PDB file of C-alpha atoms in Angstrom:
ATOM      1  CA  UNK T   1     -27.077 -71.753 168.552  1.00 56.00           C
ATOM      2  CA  UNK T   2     -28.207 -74.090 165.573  1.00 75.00           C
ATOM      3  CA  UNK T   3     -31.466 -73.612 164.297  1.00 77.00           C
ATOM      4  CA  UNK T   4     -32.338 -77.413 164.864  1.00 81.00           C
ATOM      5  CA  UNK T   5     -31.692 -76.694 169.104  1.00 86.00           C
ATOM      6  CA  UNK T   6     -33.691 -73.762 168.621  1.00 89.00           C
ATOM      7  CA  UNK T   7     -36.802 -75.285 167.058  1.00 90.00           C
ATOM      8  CA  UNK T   8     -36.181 -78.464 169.440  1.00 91.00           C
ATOM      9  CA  UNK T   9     -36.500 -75.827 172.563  1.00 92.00           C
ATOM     10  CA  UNK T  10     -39.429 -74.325 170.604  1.00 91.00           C
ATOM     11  CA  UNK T  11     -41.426 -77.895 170.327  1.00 92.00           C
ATOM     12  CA  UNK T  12     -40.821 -78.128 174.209  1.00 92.00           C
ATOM     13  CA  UNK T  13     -41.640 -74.880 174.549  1.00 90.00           C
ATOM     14  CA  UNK T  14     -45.632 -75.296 172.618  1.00 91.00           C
ATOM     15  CA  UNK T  15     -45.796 -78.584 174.498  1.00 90.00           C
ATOM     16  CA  UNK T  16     -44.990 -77.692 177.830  1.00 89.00           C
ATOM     17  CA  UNK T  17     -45.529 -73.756 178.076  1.00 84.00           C
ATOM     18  CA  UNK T  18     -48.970 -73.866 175.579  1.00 84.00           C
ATOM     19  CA  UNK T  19     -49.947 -77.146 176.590  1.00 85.00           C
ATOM     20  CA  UNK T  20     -50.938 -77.556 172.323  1.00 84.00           C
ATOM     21  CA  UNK T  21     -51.781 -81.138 171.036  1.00 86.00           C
ATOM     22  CA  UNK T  22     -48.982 -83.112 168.654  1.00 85.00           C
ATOM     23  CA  UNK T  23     -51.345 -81.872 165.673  1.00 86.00           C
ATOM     24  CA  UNK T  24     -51.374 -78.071 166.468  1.00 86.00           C
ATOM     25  CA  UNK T  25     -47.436 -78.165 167.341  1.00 91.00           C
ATOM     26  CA  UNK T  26     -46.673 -80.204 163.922  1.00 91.00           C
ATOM     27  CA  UNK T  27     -48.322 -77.534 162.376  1.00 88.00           C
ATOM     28  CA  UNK T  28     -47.122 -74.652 164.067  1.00 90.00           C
ATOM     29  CA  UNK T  29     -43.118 -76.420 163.325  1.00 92.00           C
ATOM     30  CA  UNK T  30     -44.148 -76.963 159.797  1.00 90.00           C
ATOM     31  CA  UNK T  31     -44.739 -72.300 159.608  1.00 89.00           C
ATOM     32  CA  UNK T  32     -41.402 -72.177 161.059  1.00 91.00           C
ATOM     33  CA  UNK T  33     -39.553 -74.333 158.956  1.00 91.00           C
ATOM     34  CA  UNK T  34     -41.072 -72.602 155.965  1.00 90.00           C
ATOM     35  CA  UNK T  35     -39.984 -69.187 157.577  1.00 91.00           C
ATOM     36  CA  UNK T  36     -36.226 -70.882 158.161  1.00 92.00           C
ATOM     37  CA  UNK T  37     -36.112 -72.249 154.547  1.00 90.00           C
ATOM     38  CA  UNK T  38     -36.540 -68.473 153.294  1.00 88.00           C
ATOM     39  CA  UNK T  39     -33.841 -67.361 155.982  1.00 90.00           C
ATOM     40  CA  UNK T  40     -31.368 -70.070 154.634  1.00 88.00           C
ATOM     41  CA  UNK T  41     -32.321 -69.250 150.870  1.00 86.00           C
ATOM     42  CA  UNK T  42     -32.050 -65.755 151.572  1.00 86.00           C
ATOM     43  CA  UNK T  43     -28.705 -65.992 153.193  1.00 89.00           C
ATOM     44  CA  UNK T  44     -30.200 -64.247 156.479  1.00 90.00           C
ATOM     45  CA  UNK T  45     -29.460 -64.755 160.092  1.00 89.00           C
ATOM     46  CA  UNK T  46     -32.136 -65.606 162.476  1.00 88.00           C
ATOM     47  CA  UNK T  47     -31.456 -62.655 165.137  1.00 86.00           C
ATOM     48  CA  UNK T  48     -30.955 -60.045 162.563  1.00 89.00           C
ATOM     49  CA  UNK T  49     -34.595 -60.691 160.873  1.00 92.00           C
ATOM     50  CA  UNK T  50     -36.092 -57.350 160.041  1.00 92.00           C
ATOM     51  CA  UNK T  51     -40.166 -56.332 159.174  1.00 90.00           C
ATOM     52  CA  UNK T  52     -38.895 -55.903 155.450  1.00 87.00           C
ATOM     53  CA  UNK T  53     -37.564 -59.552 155.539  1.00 90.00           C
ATOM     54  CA  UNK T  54     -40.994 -61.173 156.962  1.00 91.00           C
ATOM     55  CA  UNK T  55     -42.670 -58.756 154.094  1.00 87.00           C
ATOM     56  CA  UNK T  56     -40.741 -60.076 151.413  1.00 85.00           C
ATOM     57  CA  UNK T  57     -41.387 -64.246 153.079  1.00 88.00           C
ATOM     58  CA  UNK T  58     -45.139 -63.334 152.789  1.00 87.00           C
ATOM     59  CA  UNK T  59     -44.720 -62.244 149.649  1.00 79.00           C
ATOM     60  CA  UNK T  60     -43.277 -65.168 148.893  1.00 81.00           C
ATOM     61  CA  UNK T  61     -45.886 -67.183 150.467  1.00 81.00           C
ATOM     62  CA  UNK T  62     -48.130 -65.489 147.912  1.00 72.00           C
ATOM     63  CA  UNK T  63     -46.544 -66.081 145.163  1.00 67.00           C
ATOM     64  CA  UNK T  64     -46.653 -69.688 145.765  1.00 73.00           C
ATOM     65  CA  UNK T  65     -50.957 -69.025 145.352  1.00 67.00           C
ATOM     66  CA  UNK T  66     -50.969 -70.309 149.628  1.00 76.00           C
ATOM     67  CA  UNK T  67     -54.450 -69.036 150.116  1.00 74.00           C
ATOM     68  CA  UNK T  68     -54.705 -65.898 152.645  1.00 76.00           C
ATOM     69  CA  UNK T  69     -56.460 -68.465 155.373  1.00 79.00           C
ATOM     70  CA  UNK T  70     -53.152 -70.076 155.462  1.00 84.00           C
ATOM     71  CA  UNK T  71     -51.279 -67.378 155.107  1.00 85.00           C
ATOM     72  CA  UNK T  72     -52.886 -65.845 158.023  1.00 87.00           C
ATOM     73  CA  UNK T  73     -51.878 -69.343 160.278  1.00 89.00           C
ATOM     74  CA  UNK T  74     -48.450 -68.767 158.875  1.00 91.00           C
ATOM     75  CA  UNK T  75     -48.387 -65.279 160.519  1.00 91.00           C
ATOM     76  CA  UNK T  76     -49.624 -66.148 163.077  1.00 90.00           C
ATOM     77  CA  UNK T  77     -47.133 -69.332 164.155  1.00 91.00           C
ATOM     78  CA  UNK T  78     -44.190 -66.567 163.058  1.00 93.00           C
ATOM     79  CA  UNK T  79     -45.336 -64.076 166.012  1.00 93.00           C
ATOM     80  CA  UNK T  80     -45.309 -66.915 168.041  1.00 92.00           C
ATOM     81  CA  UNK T  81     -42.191 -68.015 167.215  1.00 93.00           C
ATOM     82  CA  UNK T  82     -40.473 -64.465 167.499  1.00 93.00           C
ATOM     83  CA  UNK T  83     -42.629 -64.258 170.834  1.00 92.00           C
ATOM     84  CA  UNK T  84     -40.708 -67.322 171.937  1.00 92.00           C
ATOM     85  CA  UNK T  85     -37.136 -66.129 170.815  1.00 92.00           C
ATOM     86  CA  UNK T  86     -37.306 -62.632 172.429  1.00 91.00           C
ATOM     87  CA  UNK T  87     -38.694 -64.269 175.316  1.00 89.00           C
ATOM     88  CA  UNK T  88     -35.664 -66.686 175.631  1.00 87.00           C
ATOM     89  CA  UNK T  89     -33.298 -63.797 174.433  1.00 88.00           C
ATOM     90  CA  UNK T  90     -32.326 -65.239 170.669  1.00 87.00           C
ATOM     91  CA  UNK T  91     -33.517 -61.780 169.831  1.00 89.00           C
ATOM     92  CA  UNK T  92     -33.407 -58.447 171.125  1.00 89.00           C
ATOM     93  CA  UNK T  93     -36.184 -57.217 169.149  1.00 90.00           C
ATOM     94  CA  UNK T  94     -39.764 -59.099 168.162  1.00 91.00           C
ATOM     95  CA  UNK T  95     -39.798 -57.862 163.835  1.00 91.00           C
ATOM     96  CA  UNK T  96     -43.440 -59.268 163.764  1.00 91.00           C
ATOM     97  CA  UNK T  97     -44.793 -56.852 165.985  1.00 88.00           C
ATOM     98  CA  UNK T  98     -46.174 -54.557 162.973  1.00 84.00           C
ATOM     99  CA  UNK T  99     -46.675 -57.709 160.565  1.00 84.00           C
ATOM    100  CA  UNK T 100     -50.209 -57.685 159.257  1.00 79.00           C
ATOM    101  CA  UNK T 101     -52.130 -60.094 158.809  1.00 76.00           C
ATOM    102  CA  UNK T 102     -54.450 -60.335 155.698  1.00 71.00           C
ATOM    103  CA  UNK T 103     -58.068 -60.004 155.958  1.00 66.00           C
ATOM    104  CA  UNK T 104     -60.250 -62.676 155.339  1.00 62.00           C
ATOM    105  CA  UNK T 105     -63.271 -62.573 153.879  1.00 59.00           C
ATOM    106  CA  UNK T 106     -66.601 -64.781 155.760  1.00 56.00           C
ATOM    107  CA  UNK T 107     -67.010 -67.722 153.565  1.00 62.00           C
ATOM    108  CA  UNK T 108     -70.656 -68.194 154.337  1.00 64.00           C
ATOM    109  CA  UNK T 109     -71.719 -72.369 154.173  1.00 75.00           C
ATOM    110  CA  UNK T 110     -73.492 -74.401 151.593  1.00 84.00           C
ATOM    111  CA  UNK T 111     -77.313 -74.616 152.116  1.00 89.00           C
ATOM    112  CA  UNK T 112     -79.691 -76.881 150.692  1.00 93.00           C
ATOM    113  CA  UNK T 113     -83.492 -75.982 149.827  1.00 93.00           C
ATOM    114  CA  UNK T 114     -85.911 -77.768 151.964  1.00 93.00           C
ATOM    115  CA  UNK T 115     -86.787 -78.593 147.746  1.00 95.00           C
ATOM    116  CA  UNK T 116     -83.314 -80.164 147.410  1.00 96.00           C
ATOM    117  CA  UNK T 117     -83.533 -81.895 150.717  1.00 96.00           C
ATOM    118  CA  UNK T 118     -86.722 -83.368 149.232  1.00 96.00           C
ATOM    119  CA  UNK T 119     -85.568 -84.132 146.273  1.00 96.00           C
ATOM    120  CA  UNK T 120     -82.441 -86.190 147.539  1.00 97.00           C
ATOM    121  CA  UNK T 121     -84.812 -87.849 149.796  1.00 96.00           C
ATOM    122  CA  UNK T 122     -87.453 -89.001 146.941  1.00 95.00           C
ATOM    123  CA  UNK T 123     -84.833 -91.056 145.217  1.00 95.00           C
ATOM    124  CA  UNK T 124     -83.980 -93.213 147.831  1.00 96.00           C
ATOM    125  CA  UNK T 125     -85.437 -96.369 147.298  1.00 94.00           C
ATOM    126  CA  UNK T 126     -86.862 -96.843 150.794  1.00 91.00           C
ATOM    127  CA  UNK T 127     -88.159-100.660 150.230  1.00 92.00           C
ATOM    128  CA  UNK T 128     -84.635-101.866 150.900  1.00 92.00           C
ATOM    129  CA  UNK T 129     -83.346-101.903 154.423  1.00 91.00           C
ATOM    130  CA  UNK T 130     -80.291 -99.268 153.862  1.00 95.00           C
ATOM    131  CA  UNK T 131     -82.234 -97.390 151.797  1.00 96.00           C
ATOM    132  CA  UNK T 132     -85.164 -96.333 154.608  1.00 96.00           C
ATOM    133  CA  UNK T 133     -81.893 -96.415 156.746  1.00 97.00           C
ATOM    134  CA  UNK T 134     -80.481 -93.166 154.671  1.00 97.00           C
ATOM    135  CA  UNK T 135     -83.773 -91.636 154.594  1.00 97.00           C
ATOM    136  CA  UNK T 136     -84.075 -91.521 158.230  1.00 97.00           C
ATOM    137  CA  UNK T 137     -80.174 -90.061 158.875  1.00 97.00           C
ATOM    138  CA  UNK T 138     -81.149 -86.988 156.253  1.00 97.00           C
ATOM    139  CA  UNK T 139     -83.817 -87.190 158.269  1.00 96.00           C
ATOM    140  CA  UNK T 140     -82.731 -86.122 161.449  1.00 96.00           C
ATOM    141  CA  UNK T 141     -79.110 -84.479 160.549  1.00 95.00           C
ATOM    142  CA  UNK T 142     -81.626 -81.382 158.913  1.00 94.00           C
ATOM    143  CA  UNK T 143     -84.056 -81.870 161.660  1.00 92.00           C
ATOM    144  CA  UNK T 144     -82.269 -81.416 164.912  1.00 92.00           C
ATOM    145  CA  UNK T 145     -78.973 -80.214 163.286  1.00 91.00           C
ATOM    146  CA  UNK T 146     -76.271 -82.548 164.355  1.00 93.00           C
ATOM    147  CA  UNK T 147     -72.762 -83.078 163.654  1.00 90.00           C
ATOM    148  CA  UNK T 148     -71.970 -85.825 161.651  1.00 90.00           C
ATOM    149  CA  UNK T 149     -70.144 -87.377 165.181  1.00 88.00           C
ATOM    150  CA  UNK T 150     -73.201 -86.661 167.046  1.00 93.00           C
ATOM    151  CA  UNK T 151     -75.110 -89.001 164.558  1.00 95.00           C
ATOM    152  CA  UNK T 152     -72.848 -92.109 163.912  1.00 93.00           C
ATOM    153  CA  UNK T 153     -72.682 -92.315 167.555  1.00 93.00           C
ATOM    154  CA  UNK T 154     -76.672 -91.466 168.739  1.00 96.00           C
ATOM    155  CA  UNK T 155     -77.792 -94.295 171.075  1.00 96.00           C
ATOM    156  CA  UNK T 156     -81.480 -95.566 171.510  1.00 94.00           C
ATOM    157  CA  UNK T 157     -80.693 -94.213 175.356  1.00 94.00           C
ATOM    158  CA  UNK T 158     -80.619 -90.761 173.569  1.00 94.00           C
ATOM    159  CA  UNK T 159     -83.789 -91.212 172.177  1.00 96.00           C
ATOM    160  CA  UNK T 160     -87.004 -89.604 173.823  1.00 94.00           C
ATOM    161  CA  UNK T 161     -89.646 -90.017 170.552  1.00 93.00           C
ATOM    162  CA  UNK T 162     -92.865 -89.897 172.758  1.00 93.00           C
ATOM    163  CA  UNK T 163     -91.365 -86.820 173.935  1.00 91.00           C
ATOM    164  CA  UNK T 164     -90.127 -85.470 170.899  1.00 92.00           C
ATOM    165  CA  UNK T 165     -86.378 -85.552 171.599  1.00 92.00           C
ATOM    166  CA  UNK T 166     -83.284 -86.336 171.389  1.00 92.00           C
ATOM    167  CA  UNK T 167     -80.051 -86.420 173.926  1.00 93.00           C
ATOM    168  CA  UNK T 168     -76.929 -85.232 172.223  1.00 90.00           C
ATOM    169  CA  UNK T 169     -73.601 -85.512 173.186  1.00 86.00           C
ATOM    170  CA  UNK T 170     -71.594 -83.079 171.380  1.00 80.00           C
ATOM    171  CA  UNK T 171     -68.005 -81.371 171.806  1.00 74.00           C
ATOM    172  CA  UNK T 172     -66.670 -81.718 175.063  1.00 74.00           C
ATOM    173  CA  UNK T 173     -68.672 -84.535 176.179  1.00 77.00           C
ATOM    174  CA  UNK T 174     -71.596 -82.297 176.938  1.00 82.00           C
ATOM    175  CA  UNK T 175     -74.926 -82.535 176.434  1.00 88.00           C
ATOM    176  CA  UNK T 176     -78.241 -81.249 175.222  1.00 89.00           C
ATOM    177  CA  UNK T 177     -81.503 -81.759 174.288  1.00 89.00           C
ATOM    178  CA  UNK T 178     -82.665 -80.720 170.680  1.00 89.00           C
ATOM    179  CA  UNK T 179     -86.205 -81.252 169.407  1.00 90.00           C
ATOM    180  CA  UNK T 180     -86.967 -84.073 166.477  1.00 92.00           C
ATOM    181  CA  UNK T 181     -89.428 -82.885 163.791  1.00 92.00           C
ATOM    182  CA  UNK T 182     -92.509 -85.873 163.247  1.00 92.00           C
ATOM    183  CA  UNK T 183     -90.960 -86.559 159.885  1.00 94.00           C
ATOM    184  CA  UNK T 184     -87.685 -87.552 161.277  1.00 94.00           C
ATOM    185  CA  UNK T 185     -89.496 -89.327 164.224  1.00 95.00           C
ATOM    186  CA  UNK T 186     -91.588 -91.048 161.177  1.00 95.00           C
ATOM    187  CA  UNK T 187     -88.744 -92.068 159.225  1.00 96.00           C
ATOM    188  CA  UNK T 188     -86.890 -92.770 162.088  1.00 96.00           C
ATOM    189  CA  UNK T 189     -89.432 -95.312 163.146  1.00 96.00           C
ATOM    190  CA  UNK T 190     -89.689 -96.935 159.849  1.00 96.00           C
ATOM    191  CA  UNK T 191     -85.880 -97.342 160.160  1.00 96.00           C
ATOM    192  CA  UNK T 192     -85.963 -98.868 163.206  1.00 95.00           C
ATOM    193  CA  UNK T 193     -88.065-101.995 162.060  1.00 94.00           C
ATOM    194  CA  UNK T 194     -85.712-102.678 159.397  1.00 92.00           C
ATOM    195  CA  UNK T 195     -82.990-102.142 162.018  1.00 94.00           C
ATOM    196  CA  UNK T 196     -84.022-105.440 163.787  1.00 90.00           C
ATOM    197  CA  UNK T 197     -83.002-107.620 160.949  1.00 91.00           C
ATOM    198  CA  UNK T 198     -79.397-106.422 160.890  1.00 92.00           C
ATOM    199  CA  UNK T 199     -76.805-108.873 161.720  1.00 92.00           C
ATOM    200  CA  UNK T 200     -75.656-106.475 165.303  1.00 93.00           C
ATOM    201  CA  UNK T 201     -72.012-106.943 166.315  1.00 94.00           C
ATOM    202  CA  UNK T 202     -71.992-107.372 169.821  1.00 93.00           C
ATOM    203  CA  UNK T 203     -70.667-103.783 171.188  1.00 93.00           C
ATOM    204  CA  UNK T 204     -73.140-102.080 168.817  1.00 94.00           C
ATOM    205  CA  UNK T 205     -76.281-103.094 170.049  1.00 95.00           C
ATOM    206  CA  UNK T 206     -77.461 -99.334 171.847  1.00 95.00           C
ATOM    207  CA  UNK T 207     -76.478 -97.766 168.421  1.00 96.00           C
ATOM    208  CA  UNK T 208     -79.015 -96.398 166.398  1.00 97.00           C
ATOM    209  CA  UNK T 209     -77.282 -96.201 163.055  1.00 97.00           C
ATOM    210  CA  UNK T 210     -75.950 -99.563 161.916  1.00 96.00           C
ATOM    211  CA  UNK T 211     -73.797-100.294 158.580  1.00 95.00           C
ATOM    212  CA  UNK T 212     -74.920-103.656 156.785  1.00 92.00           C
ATOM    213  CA  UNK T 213     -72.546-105.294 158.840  1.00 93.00           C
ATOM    214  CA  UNK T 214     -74.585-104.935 161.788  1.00 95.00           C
ATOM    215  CA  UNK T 215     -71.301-101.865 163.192  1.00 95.00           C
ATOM    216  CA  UNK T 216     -71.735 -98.206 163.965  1.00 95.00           C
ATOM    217  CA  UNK T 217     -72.035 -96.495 160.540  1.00 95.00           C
ATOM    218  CA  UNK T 218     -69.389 -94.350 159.426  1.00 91.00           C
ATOM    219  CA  UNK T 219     -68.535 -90.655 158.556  1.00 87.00           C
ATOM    220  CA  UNK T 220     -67.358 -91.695 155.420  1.00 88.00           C
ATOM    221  CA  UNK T 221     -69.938 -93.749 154.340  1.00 92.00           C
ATOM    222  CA  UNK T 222     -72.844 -91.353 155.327  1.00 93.00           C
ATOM    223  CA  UNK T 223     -70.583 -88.812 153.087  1.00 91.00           C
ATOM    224  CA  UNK T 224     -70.358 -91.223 150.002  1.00 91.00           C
ATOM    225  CA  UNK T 225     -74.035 -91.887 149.620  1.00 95.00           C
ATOM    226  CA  UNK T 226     -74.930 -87.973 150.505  1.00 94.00           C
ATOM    227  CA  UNK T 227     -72.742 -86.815 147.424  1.00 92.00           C
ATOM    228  CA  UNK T 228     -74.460 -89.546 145.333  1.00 94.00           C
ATOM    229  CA  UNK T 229     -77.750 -89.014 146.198  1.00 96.00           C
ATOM    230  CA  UNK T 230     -77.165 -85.087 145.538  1.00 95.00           C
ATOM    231  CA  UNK T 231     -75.437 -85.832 141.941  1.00 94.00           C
ATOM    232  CA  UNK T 232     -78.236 -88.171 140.791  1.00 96.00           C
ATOM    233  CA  UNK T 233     -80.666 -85.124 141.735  1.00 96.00           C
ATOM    234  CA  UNK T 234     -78.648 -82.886 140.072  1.00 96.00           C
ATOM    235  CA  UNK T 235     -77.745 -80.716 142.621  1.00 94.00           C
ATOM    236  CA  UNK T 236     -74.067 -79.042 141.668  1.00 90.00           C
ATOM    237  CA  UNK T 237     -73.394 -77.618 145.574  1.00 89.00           C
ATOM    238  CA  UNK T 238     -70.369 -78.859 147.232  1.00 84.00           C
ATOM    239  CA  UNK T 239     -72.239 -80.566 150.200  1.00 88.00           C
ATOM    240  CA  UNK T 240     -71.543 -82.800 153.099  1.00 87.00           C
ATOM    241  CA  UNK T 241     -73.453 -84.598 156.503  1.00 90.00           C
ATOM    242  CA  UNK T 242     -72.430 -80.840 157.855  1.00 88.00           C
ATOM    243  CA  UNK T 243     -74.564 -79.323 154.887  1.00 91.00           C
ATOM    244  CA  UNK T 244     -77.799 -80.128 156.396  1.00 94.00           C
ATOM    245  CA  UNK T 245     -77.091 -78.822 159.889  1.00 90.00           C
ATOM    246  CA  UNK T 246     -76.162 -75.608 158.201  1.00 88.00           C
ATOM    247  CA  UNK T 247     -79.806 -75.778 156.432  1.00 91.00           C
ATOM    248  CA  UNK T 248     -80.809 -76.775 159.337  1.00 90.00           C
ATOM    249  CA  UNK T 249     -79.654 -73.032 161.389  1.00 87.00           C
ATOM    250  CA  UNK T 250     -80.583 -71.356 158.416  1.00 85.00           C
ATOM    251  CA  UNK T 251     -83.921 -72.357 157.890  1.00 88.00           C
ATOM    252  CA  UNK T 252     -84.921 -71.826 161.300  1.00 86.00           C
ATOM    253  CA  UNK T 253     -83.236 -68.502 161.872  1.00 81.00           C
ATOM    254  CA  UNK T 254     -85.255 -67.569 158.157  1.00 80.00           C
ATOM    255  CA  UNK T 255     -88.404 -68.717 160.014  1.00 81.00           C
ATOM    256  CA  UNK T 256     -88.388 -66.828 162.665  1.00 80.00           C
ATOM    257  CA  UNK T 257     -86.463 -68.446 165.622  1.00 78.00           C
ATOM    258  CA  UNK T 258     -84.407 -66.465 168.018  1.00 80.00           C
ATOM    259  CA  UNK T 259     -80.679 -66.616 167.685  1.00 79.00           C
ATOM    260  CA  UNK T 260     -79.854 -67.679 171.116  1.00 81.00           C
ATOM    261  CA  UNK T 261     -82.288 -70.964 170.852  1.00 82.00           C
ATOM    262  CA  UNK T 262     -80.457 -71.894 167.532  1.00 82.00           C
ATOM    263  CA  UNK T 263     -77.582 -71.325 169.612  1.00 84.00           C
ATOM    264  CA  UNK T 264     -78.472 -73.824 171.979  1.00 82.00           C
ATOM    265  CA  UNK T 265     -80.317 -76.302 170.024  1.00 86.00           C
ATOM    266  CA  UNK T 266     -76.475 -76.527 167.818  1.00 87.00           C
ATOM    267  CA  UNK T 267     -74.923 -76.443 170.850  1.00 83.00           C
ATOM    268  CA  UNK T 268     -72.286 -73.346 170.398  1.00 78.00           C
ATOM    269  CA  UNK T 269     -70.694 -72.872 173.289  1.00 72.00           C
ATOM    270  CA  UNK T 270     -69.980 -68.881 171.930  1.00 71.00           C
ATOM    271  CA  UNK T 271     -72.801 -66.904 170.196  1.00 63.00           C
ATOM    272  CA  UNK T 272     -70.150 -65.661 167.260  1.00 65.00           C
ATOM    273  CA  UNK T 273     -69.949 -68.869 166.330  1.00 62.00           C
ATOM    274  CA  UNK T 274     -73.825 -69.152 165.744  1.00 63.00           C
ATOM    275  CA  UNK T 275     -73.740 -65.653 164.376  1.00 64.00           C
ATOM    276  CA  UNK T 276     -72.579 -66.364 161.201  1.00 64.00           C
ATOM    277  CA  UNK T 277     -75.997 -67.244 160.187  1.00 66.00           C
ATOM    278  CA  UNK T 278     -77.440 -63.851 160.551  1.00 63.00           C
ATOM    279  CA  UNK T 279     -75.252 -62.892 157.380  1.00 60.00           C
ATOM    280  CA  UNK T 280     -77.107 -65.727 155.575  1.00 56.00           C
ATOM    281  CA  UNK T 281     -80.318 -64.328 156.583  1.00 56.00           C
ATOM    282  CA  UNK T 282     -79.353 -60.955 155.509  1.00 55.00           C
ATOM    283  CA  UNK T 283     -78.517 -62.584 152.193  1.00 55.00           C
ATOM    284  CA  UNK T 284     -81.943 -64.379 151.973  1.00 53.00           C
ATOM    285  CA  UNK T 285     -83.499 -60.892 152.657  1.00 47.00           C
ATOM    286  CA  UNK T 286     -81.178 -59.159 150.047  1.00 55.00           C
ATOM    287  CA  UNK T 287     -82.890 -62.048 147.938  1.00 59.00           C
ATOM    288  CA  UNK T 288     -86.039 -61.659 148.769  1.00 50.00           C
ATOM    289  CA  UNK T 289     -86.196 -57.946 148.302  1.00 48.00           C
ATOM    290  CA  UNK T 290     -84.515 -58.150 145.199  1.00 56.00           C
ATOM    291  CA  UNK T 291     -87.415 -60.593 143.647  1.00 59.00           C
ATOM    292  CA  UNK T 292     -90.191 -59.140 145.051  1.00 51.00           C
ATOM    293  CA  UNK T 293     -90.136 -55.380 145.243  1.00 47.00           C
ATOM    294  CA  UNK T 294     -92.057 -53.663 142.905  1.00 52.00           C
ATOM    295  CA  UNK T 295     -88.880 -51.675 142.378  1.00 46.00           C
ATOM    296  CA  UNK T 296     -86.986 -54.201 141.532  1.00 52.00           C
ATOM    297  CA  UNK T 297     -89.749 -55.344 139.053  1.00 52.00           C
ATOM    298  CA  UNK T 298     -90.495 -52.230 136.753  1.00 46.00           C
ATOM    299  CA  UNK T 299     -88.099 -51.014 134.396  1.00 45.00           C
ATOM    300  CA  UNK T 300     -88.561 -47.397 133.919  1.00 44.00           C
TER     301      UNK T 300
END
């Protein structure tokens, strides 16, 4: 059978069988046509594909400086592929069953000081309307953590200040309630008088972040004036609206709060994925120890 018919059967098959979305099964066709471009170029045939022949297409892959997160995906849409084959009977043999796939290494996230935070904060000129606006989304992304889509789309129904709250709906549609410091309820409030002399688009009215054109504020504009703001302080970090609800986890887990209520309060649906903070606490401990033990002070 052509390859083309067998790929087509394999699109039906991640679409009907795996139930993926368009973007996951583009991108699991796009790892196979890279694996059938090194059959072709190789002068191989599909059903006689051995280990040594997926070795020497990761290789490959390697050569080409693909980075070993990608590489990994790349594996991992070949056993699929082979799982699909053997399953339909293309092959009598899956070749992928002892394929390894390389290690990767936890990339821990970007953190800002509570200093830096500060500092981006201070040069904001907050007599001008977007100005006090900015202040108050740095505000509360590093105070109650959100996502950068839990933000641009916060509604003054989500808003319990007198309580010291607010609603979030996050991945999923569900929801959850996550404390707001007095700072961000302060420079919330200031925000909110300014708010009133925005030209609102009708549709926009419950939204609590507002571009000058009176419309929900964007991702992309909250990330242009973050990366400004942190180049005119001189800050060199690669950051983004995500950056502060890393510092955000961090910060709290370095102060003392329990893992399962940072858990919540980000609203992780697995504890793993909240985990990941606990090696940047380790880290800030490492730090710590390393600047202040007398040990690590005397030189004999």
């Amino acid at each position: 059978m052509r390859q083309e018919s067998i790929v087509s059967k394999y699109r039906t098959y991640l679409l009907l069988e795996k139930a993926l979305s368009g973007n996951s099964i583009e991108a699991y066709i796009s790892d196979v046509n890279k694996l059938l471009n090194f059959i072709h170029n190789e002068n191989l045939d599909l059903k006689d594909i051995t280990l040594d022949n997926l070795q020497q297409f990761i290789a490959q892959l390697y050569d080409l400086e693909i980075s070993p997160k990608s590489v990994a995906r790349i594996i991992s849409g070949t056993k699929s592929f082979f799982g699909f084959l053997l399953a339909d009977g293309y092959v009598s043999s899956d070749p992928t069953e002892l394929l390894e796939t390389p290690k990767l290494g936890m990339k821990l996230p970007t953190v800002l000081s509570i200093e830096e935070i500060d500092d981006m904060k201070r040069i904001i000129d907050a007599s001008t309307r977007e100005g006090q606006r900015n202040r108050a989304i740095i505000e509360v992304l590093y105070s109650c953590g959100l996502r950068i889509s839990e933000l641009t789309t916060l509604k003054f129904s989500d808003l319990f200040l007198d309580e010291g709250f607010v609603r979030v709906e996050g991945k999923g549609s569900k929801q959850r309630l996550v404390p707001i410091s007095p700072i961000a309820i302060k420079e919330l409030n200031y925000y909110l008088m300014e708010r009133e002399t925005y030209p609102i688009k009708k549709g926009s009215e419950n939204i609590v972040f507002l571009s000058k054109r009176g419309t929900p504020i964007s991702r992309i504009m909250v990330f242009h004036f973050i990366k400004e703001y942190a180049a005119k302080v001189g800050i060199k970090k690669n950051i983004s609206p995500h950056t502060f609800r890393h510092s955000f986890a961090t910060h709290m887990l370095e102060g003392g709060a329990n893992i399962r209520a940072i858990q919540q309060m980000l609203g992780h649906e697995k504890i793993t994925t909240t985990e990941i903070y606990t090696h940047m606490d380790r880290e800030f401990l490492r730090q710590e120890i390393i600047e202040h033990h007398p040990r690590n002070n005397r030189v004999e």
